[in-house]
Short mmCIF file of C-alpha atoms in Angstrom, two decimals:
data_model
loop_
_atom_site.label_atom_id
_atom_site.label_comp_id
_atom_site.label_asym_id
_atom_site.label_seq_id
_atom_site.Cartn_x
_atom_site.Cartn_y
_atom_site.Cartn_z
CA MET A 370 66.95 32.31 -70.46
CA LEU A 371 69.27 30.03 -68.81
CA ALA A 372 68.03 28.55 -65.41
CA LEU A 373 69.14 25.90 -62.90
CA LEU A 374 67.81 24.12 -59.94
CA ALA A 375 70.19 23.42 -56.92
CA LEU A 376 69.81 21.09 -54.30
CA GLU A 377 71.19 21.06 -50.77
CA THR A 378 73.22 18.06 -51.67
CA GLY A 379 75.14 19.45 -54.51
CA GLN A 380 73.23 18.41 -57.68
CA ILE A 381 72.23 20.73 -60.24
CA PHE A 382 69.70 20.63 -62.83
CA TYR A 383 70.06 23.09 -65.95
CA GLY A 384 67.09 24.45 -68.07
CA ARG A 385 65.38 27.24 -69.13
CA GLY A 386 63.53 30.09 -67.11
CA ILE A 387 59.81 30.48 -67.02
CA GLY A 388 58.19 33.14 -65.09
CA ILE A 389 60.52 36.09 -63.81
CA THR A 390 64.07 36.13 -63.39
CA GLY A 391 65.49 35.67 -59.73
CA ILE A 392 66.02 33.43 -57.19
CA ARG A 393 63.68 31.18 -55.07
CA VAL A 394 64.16 28.75 -52.29
CA GLY A 395 62.11 25.86 -50.96
CA GLU A 396 61.39 22.37 -50.00
CA VAL A 397 61.69 20.45 -53.54
CA VAL A 398 58.48 18.17 -53.73
CA PHE A 399 57.43 15.88 -56.43
CA ASN A 400 53.74 15.78 -57.69
CA THR A 401 52.13 12.85 -59.97
CA ALA A 402 48.76 14.55 -61.03
CA LEU A 403 48.14 14.69 -64.37
CA THR A 404 46.52 18.03 -64.77
CA GLY A 405 45.16 20.41 -62.19
CA TYR A 406 48.44 22.46 -62.20
CA GLN A 407 46.28 25.89 -61.79
CA GLU A 408 44.78 24.44 -58.30
CA ILE A 409 47.69 22.69 -57.13
CA LEU A 410 49.92 25.98 -57.58
CA THR A 411 47.21 28.09 -55.76
CA ASP A 412 46.97 25.57 -53.06
CA PRO A 413 48.18 27.24 -49.83
CA SER A 414 49.63 23.97 -48.39
CA TYR A 415 52.49 24.42 -50.95
CA THR A 416 53.93 27.29 -49.15
CA GLN A 417 57.53 27.39 -49.26
CA GLN A 418 57.79 24.45 -51.68
CA LEU A 419 59.13 23.99 -55.08
CA ILE A 420 56.95 21.83 -56.97
CA THR A 421 57.86 19.27 -59.69
CA PHE A 422 55.33 17.93 -61.64
CA THR A 423 56.24 14.54 -62.93
CA TYR A 424 53.83 14.60 -65.95
CA PRO A 425 56.27 16.09 -68.57
CA HIS A 426 53.69 18.40 -70.43
CA ILE A 427 52.06 21.17 -68.32
CA GLY A 428 50.10 23.97 -69.21
CA ASN A 429 48.10 22.94 -72.18
CA THR A 430 44.81 24.21 -70.77
CA GLY A 431 45.83 27.50 -69.61
CA ILE A 432 44.58 29.51 -66.51
CA ASN A 433 41.00 30.43 -65.82
CA GLU A 434 39.13 32.23 -63.16
CA GLN A 435 37.01 29.39 -61.68
CA ASP A 436 39.68 27.11 -60.75
CA HIS A 437 41.96 29.13 -58.27
CA GLN A 438 42.05 27.57 -54.51
CA SER A 439 43.07 30.74 -53.13
CA GLN A 440 44.08 34.33 -54.13
CA LYS A 441 47.30 33.77 -55.50
CA ILE A 442 50.12 31.18 -55.96
CA TYR A 443 51.50 30.06 -52.81
CA ALA A 444 53.99 27.89 -54.27
CA SER A 445 57.67 29.22 -54.10
CA GLY A 446 58.30 27.95 -57.80
CA LEU A 447 57.67 25.42 -60.24
CA ILE A 448 59.70 22.77 -62.10
CA VAL A 449 58.42 21.07 -65.26
CA LYS A 450 59.95 18.95 -68.18
CA SER A 451 57.82 21.04 -70.73
CA LEU A 452 55.82 24.11 -70.36
CA ALA A 453 52.84 24.11 -73.17
CA LYS A 454 53.64 26.88 -75.76
CA TYR A 455 49.99 26.96 -77.07
CA VAL A 456 46.67 26.77 -74.89
CA SER A 457 43.61 25.19 -75.94
CA ASN A 458 40.55 25.47 -73.68
CA TRP A 459 37.50 27.64 -73.82
CA ARG A 460 37.52 28.74 -70.20
CA ALA A 461 41.27 29.74 -70.45
CA THR A 462 42.01 33.76 -69.82
CA MET A 463 45.64 33.36 -70.06
CA SER A 464 48.52 30.99 -70.23
CA LEU A 465 50.48 29.29 -67.55
CA ALA A 466 53.47 31.15 -68.62
CA GLU A 467 51.57 34.63 -68.30
CA PHE A 468 50.08 33.67 -65.06
CA LEU A 469 53.66 33.04 -63.59
CA ILE A 470 54.86 36.37 -64.57
CA GLN A 471 51.46 37.91 -63.38
CA GLN A 472 52.24 36.21 -59.90
CA GLN A 473 55.98 36.73 -59.76
CA ILE A 474 56.93 33.37 -59.72
CA VAL A 475 60.40 32.12 -60.67
CA GLY A 476 60.28 28.50 -62.60
CA VAL A 477 62.55 26.38 -64.73
CA GLU A 478 61.49 24.01 -67.58
CA ASP A 479 63.37 21.41 -69.61
CA VAL A 480 64.57 20.10 -66.40
CA ASP A 481 65.21 16.15 -66.29
CA THR A 482 62.13 15.60 -63.78
CA ARG A 483 62.37 11.67 -64.12
CA GLY A 484 65.55 12.17 -62.90
CA LEU A 485 64.96 14.59 -60.15
CA THR A 486 61.72 12.68 -58.86
CA LYS A 487 63.88 9.31 -58.46
CA LEU A 488 66.45 11.42 -56.48
CA LEU A 489 63.99 12.83 -54.31
CA ARG A 490 62.31 9.26 -53.79
CA GLU A 491 66.19 7.91 -52.93
CA ASN A 492 66.74 10.94 -50.78
CA GLY A 493 63.56 12.06 -49.44
CA SER A 494 62.26 16.15 -49.94
CA LEU A 495 65.53 18.26 -50.29
CA ARG A 496 65.86 22.15 -50.00
CA GLY A 497 66.17 23.38 -53.19
CA CYS A 498 67.00 26.98 -55.01
CA ILE A 499 65.75 28.18 -58.33
CA MET A 500 67.86 30.68 -60.05
CA SER A 501 66.99 32.20 -63.62
CA GLY A 502 68.81 34.81 -65.51
CA ILE A 503 72.10 35.32 -64.39
CA VAL A 504 73.07 31.84 -62.69
CA ASP A 505 75.89 30.81 -60.30
CA GLU A 506 75.66 27.46 -58.97
CA HIS A 507 77.84 27.94 -55.93
CA TYR A 508 75.74 30.37 -54.74
CA ALA A 509 72.60 28.71 -55.52
CA ILE A 510 73.63 25.72 -53.31
CA GLN A 511 74.41 28.11 -50.61
CA GLN A 512 71.04 29.55 -50.99
CA ALA A 513 69.31 26.15 -50.65
CA ASN A 514 71.36 25.07 -47.94
CA ALA A 515 70.26 28.47 -46.29
CA PHE A 516 66.61 27.77 -46.38
CA GLN A 517 65.34 26.72 -43.05
CA GLY A 518 63.04 23.93 -44.27
CA LEU A 519 59.67 23.31 -42.82
CA ASN A 520 60.58 21.34 -39.56
CA ASN A 521 59.54 23.26 -36.58
CA THR A 522 57.81 26.10 -38.78
CA ASP A 523 54.49 27.43 -38.48
CA LEU A 524 53.26 28.70 -41.40
CA THR A 525 49.51 28.97 -40.93
CA GLY A 526 49.88 32.87 -40.13
CA ALA A 527 51.00 33.49 -43.73
CA VAL A 528 47.97 31.80 -45.22
CA THR A 529 44.93 32.30 -43.38
CA THR A 530 42.37 35.09 -43.63
CA ASP A 531 42.66 38.36 -41.86
CA ALA A 532 39.56 38.61 -40.78
CA THR A 533 36.28 36.72 -40.23
CA TYR A 534 33.96 36.14 -43.38
CA ILE A 535 30.52 34.21 -44.29
CA PHE A 536 31.28 32.04 -47.21
CA ASN A 537 27.79 30.69 -47.43
CA LYS A 538 24.58 31.78 -45.65
CA ALA A 539 21.70 29.54 -45.64
CA SER A 540 18.22 29.69 -44.18
CA SER A 541 18.67 26.29 -42.00
CA GLY A 542 20.18 28.16 -39.24
CA THR A 543 23.05 25.35 -39.13
CA ASN A 544 26.26 27.07 -38.34
CA ILE A 545 29.38 25.66 -39.65
CA VAL A 546 32.88 27.32 -38.53
CA VAL A 547 35.99 26.76 -40.63
CA MET A 548 39.30 27.38 -38.92
CA ASP A 549 41.24 28.59 -41.92
CA PHE A 550 44.75 27.31 -41.63
CA GLY A 551 45.08 27.67 -45.51
CA VAL A 552 41.83 26.44 -46.86
CA LYS A 553 41.35 25.42 -50.19
CA ARG A 554 38.35 27.05 -52.02
CA GLY A 555 37.39 23.55 -53.05
CA ILE A 556 36.28 22.53 -49.43
CA LEU A 557 34.32 25.40 -48.80
CA GLU A 558 32.28 24.81 -52.13
CA CYS A 559 31.81 21.30 -51.20
CA LEU A 560 30.56 22.35 -48.02
CA ALA A 561 28.17 24.96 -49.69
CA LYS A 562 26.52 22.32 -51.15
CA TYR A 563 24.77 21.78 -48.08
CA PRO A 564 22.24 24.16 -46.61
CA CYS A 565 24.43 25.49 -43.71
CA ASN A 566 26.08 28.94 -42.63
CA ILE A 567 29.70 28.81 -43.51
CA ILE A 568 31.83 31.13 -41.19
CA VAL A 569 35.74 31.08 -41.95
CA VAL A 570 37.68 32.27 -39.08
CA PRO A 571 41.49 33.06 -38.87
CA ALA A 572 43.69 30.52 -37.44
CA ASN A 573 44.29 31.80 -34.13
CA THR A 574 40.96 33.00 -33.51
CA SER A 575 40.07 32.39 -29.74
CA VAL A 576 37.77 29.91 -28.64
CA SER A 577 35.34 32.39 -26.89
CA GLU A 578 35.17 34.10 -30.62
CA ILE A 579 34.41 30.91 -31.91
CA LEU A 580 31.86 29.64 -29.41
CA ALA A 581 30.03 33.30 -29.68
CA LEU A 582 29.63 32.30 -33.33
CA GLN A 583 27.31 29.37 -31.88
CA PRO A 584 28.64 26.74 -34.26
CA HIS A 585 27.04 23.39 -34.71
CA GLY A 586 30.24 22.17 -36.17
CA ILE A 587 33.73 22.82 -36.73
CA LEU A 588 35.99 22.35 -39.74
CA LEU A 589 39.95 22.22 -39.36
CA SER A 590 41.15 23.03 -42.90
CA ASN A 591 44.19 22.15 -44.49
CA GLY A 592 47.40 24.23 -44.50
CA PRO A 593 51.26 24.36 -44.79
CA GLY A 594 54.09 23.71 -42.46
CA ASP A 595 54.66 21.52 -39.36
CA PRO A 596 51.52 20.68 -37.39
CA ALA A 597 53.48 20.17 -34.32
CA ALA A 598 54.91 23.99 -34.43
CA CYS A 599 51.03 25.12 -34.47
CA GLU A 600 51.15 25.24 -30.28
CA ASN A 601 48.49 27.78 -29.65
CA ILE A 602 46.03 26.45 -32.26
CA ILE A 603 46.77 22.88 -30.91
CA GLN A 604 45.82 24.17 -27.40
CA ASN A 605 42.54 25.94 -28.83
CA ILE A 606 41.59 22.96 -30.53
CA LYS A 607 42.04 21.17 -26.98
CA ILE A 608 39.59 23.39 -25.62
CA LEU A 609 37.18 23.28 -28.34
CA LEU A 610 37.08 19.38 -27.59
CA ALA A 611 35.56 19.88 -24.16
CA ALA A 612 32.24 21.68 -26.07
CA ARG A 613 31.37 17.95 -27.60
CA LEU A 614 30.67 19.68 -31.24
CA PRO A 615 31.05 17.50 -34.21
CA ILE A 616 34.94 18.37 -35.86
CA PHE A 617 36.11 17.50 -39.18
CA GLY A 618 39.57 17.71 -39.70
CA ILE A 619 41.39 17.61 -43.27
CA CYS A 620 45.02 17.34 -43.97
CA LEU A 621 46.99 19.78 -41.56
CA GLY A 622 43.70 20.10 -39.59
CA HIS A 623 43.76 16.10 -39.29
CA GLN A 624 47.19 16.22 -38.05
CA LEU A 625 46.55 19.18 -35.81
CA LEU A 626 43.37 17.48 -34.09
CA ALA A 627 45.35 14.50 -33.71
CA LEU A 628 47.68 16.20 -31.68
CA ALA A 629 44.91 17.96 -29.76
CA LEU A 630 43.84 14.34 -28.71
CA GLY A 631 47.39 13.21 -27.64
CA ALA A 632 48.63 11.75 -30.50
CA SER A 633 52.21 12.52 -32.50
CA THR A 634 53.32 13.64 -36.12
CA TYR A 635 56.63 13.17 -37.93
CA LYS A 636 57.91 14.31 -41.21
CA MET A 637 57.76 11.87 -43.91
CA ALA A 638 60.62 11.30 -46.19
CA PHE A 639 59.03 12.86 -49.54
CA GLY A 640 55.28 12.74 -48.63
CA HIS A 641 52.36 12.08 -50.61
CA HIS A 642 51.61 14.66 -53.45
CA GLY A 643 49.15 13.84 -56.55
CA GLY A 644 45.85 12.56 -57.56
CA ASN A 645 45.89 8.83 -57.93
CA HIS A 646 46.54 7.60 -54.13
CA PRO A 647 44.83 4.47 -53.07
CA VAL A 648 43.37 4.46 -49.54
CA MET A 649 41.19 2.02 -48.03
CA ASP A 650 38.06 2.76 -46.02
CA LEU A 651 38.60 -0.11 -42.98
CA ARG A 652 35.09 0.46 -42.16
CA ASN A 653 33.77 -1.02 -45.18
CA ARG A 654 36.91 -2.68 -47.20
CA LYS A 655 36.33 -0.07 -50.03
CA VAL A 656 39.31 1.60 -51.85
CA MET A 657 39.10 5.07 -52.75
CA ILE A 658 41.58 6.89 -55.32
CA THR A 659 42.19 10.18 -53.40
CA SER A 660 44.09 13.49 -54.07
CA GLN A 661 46.73 14.08 -51.09
CA ASN A 662 49.27 16.93 -50.53
CA HIS A 663 50.87 16.54 -47.35
CA GLY A 664 54.64 16.20 -45.99
CA PHE A 665 53.86 15.09 -42.54
CA ALA A 666 51.60 12.39 -41.16
CA VAL A 667 50.14 11.18 -37.78
CA ASP A 668 51.86 8.21 -36.05
CA GLU A 669 49.41 5.35 -35.84
CA MET A 670 51.34 3.87 -32.96
CA SER A 671 50.61 7.08 -30.81
CA LEU A 672 46.58 7.08 -30.97
CA PRO A 673 44.97 7.03 -27.82
CA GLN A 674 42.78 4.29 -26.94
CA ASP A 675 39.65 6.21 -27.78
CA LEU A 676 40.48 6.87 -31.03
CA GLU A 677 39.75 4.15 -34.07
CA VAL A 678 41.92 3.98 -37.44
CA THR A 679 39.32 4.55 -40.46
CA HIS A 680 41.56 5.04 -43.32
CA ARG A 681 44.86 3.65 -44.30
CA SER A 682 47.19 4.41 -47.53
CA LEU A 683 47.80 1.47 -49.47
CA PHE A 684 51.05 3.09 -50.93
CA ASP A 685 52.68 2.80 -47.53
CA GLN A 686 49.97 1.88 -44.99
CA THR A 687 50.34 5.23 -43.22
CA LEU A 688 47.32 6.53 -41.03
CA GLN A 689 44.76 7.92 -43.33
CA GLY A 690 41.75 8.85 -40.89
CA PHE A 691 40.37 8.05 -37.54
CA LYS A 692 37.21 9.06 -35.60
CA HIS A 693 36.67 9.04 -31.87
CA LYS A 694 34.77 6.04 -30.41
CA GLU A 695 32.37 8.31 -28.48
CA LEU A 696 32.22 11.79 -29.64
CA PRO A 697 31.40 13.15 -33.28
CA ILE A 698 34.96 13.84 -34.03
CA PHE A 699 36.78 12.33 -37.28
CA SER A 700 39.47 13.38 -39.69
CA PHE A 701 40.77 12.41 -43.12
CA GLN A 702 44.60 13.10 -44.35
CA GLY A 703 43.91 13.37 -47.99
CA HIS A 704 41.88 15.95 -49.71
CA PRO A 705 37.99 14.59 -49.94
CA GLU A 706 37.49 17.83 -52.20
CA ALA A 707 40.04 16.85 -54.66
CA SER A 708 40.63 20.23 -56.60
CA PRO A 709 42.23 18.63 -58.47
CA GLY A 710 41.74 14.91 -58.05
CA PRO A 711 39.24 12.21 -58.12
CA HIS A 712 35.56 12.58 -55.84
CA ASP A 713 36.03 8.97 -54.21
CA ALA A 714 36.22 10.68 -50.49
CA MET A 715 33.51 13.36 -51.33
CA GLY A 716 31.26 11.59 -49.06
CA LEU A 717 33.04 12.65 -45.90
CA PHE A 718 31.50 15.94 -46.20
CA GLU A 719 28.10 14.34 -45.86
CA GLU A 720 29.28 12.45 -42.80
CA PHE A 721 30.37 15.77 -41.45
CA VAL A 722 27.00 17.71 -42.09
CA TYR A 723 24.92 14.60 -41.26
CA ALA A 724 26.95 14.59 -37.61
CA VAL A 725 26.33 18.24 -37.49
CA ARG A 726 22.77 18.34 -38.01
CA LYS A 727 22.07 15.08 -35.81
CA SER A 728 24.38 17.08 -32.83
CA ASN A 729 22.19 20.06 -33.66
CA ALA A 730 18.50 17.99 -33.20
CA THR A 731 19.90 16.49 -30.15
CA ALA A 732 20.90 19.95 -28.42
CA LEU A 733 17.43 21.24 -29.60
CA GLU A 734 15.43 18.19 -27.94
CA LEU A 735 17.48 18.43 -24.86
CA ALA A 736 16.77 22.36 -24.63
#
């Protein structure tokens, strides 16, 4: 099945179609992870993006029921050099090719992903169109240019839960509310390792509804889109800050927390997508290898005086984490839960839970 990838700049990459026939548009990004394609495809943060894997051979271990990060594939399309024809893993229930068809995803293989990645590094992330079956270069370029892009786009409504639910119930009485902007299951599973009640709420849940759940801590999850476009969510976080509860922001949550505290964000050239990104913890000078997936970043120069930088990328020196100097509020740009990727930053969950317990104990003493 003939297929192509057309970029807004007019470049065409021909290949063979995988998944179903059709047309899909989105922002073309590259991911440098060597494995973990299942977790990446089902990460809601990839909404409206066409994922290019830099690793040449994708699909060897198939698809299993345990590693999904959400209920479906949220990426708009897939671009690979070579899709595995055979699957070898004891947990696999289907191949990646079968999964793409099941999920109604359009993809393309046999693409020069090395050349495409170099192009994206030179020009930044580009709007693109994958077309398989009957292909038309001119129409595909038109469709790529018609895509609105991610700037000024709030996508949280497309990925958040429809209703509040309890992910984990414990006897400790410690309540952590997770604001779902496209939360990965891995984040919830990491929190569930600690004895606490995990309550997941929709992205635009009102402050009064959140406080009615009697939270002892709030986690702002990852998610897709432009953080600056999430105006209602930012306003709600501003109000929640007055409650002086421990708050932990991850990825989009990190950016939204920064905006609520008075900082600003910007669109990166090609973002950080992969599982091999070195980040320094400035508090102890230790370097962590981290999992990353973001196309926007917080402008470090815009941080107000009451915030302190805690983490910085060693790839490009971009801001990766901050904390409030007085309040139990902190955030991290990368993904401490990995899923996929290294577990070097997993200790951030322990920091958060410790802050929640400490704050709760103080509140009980005052009561």
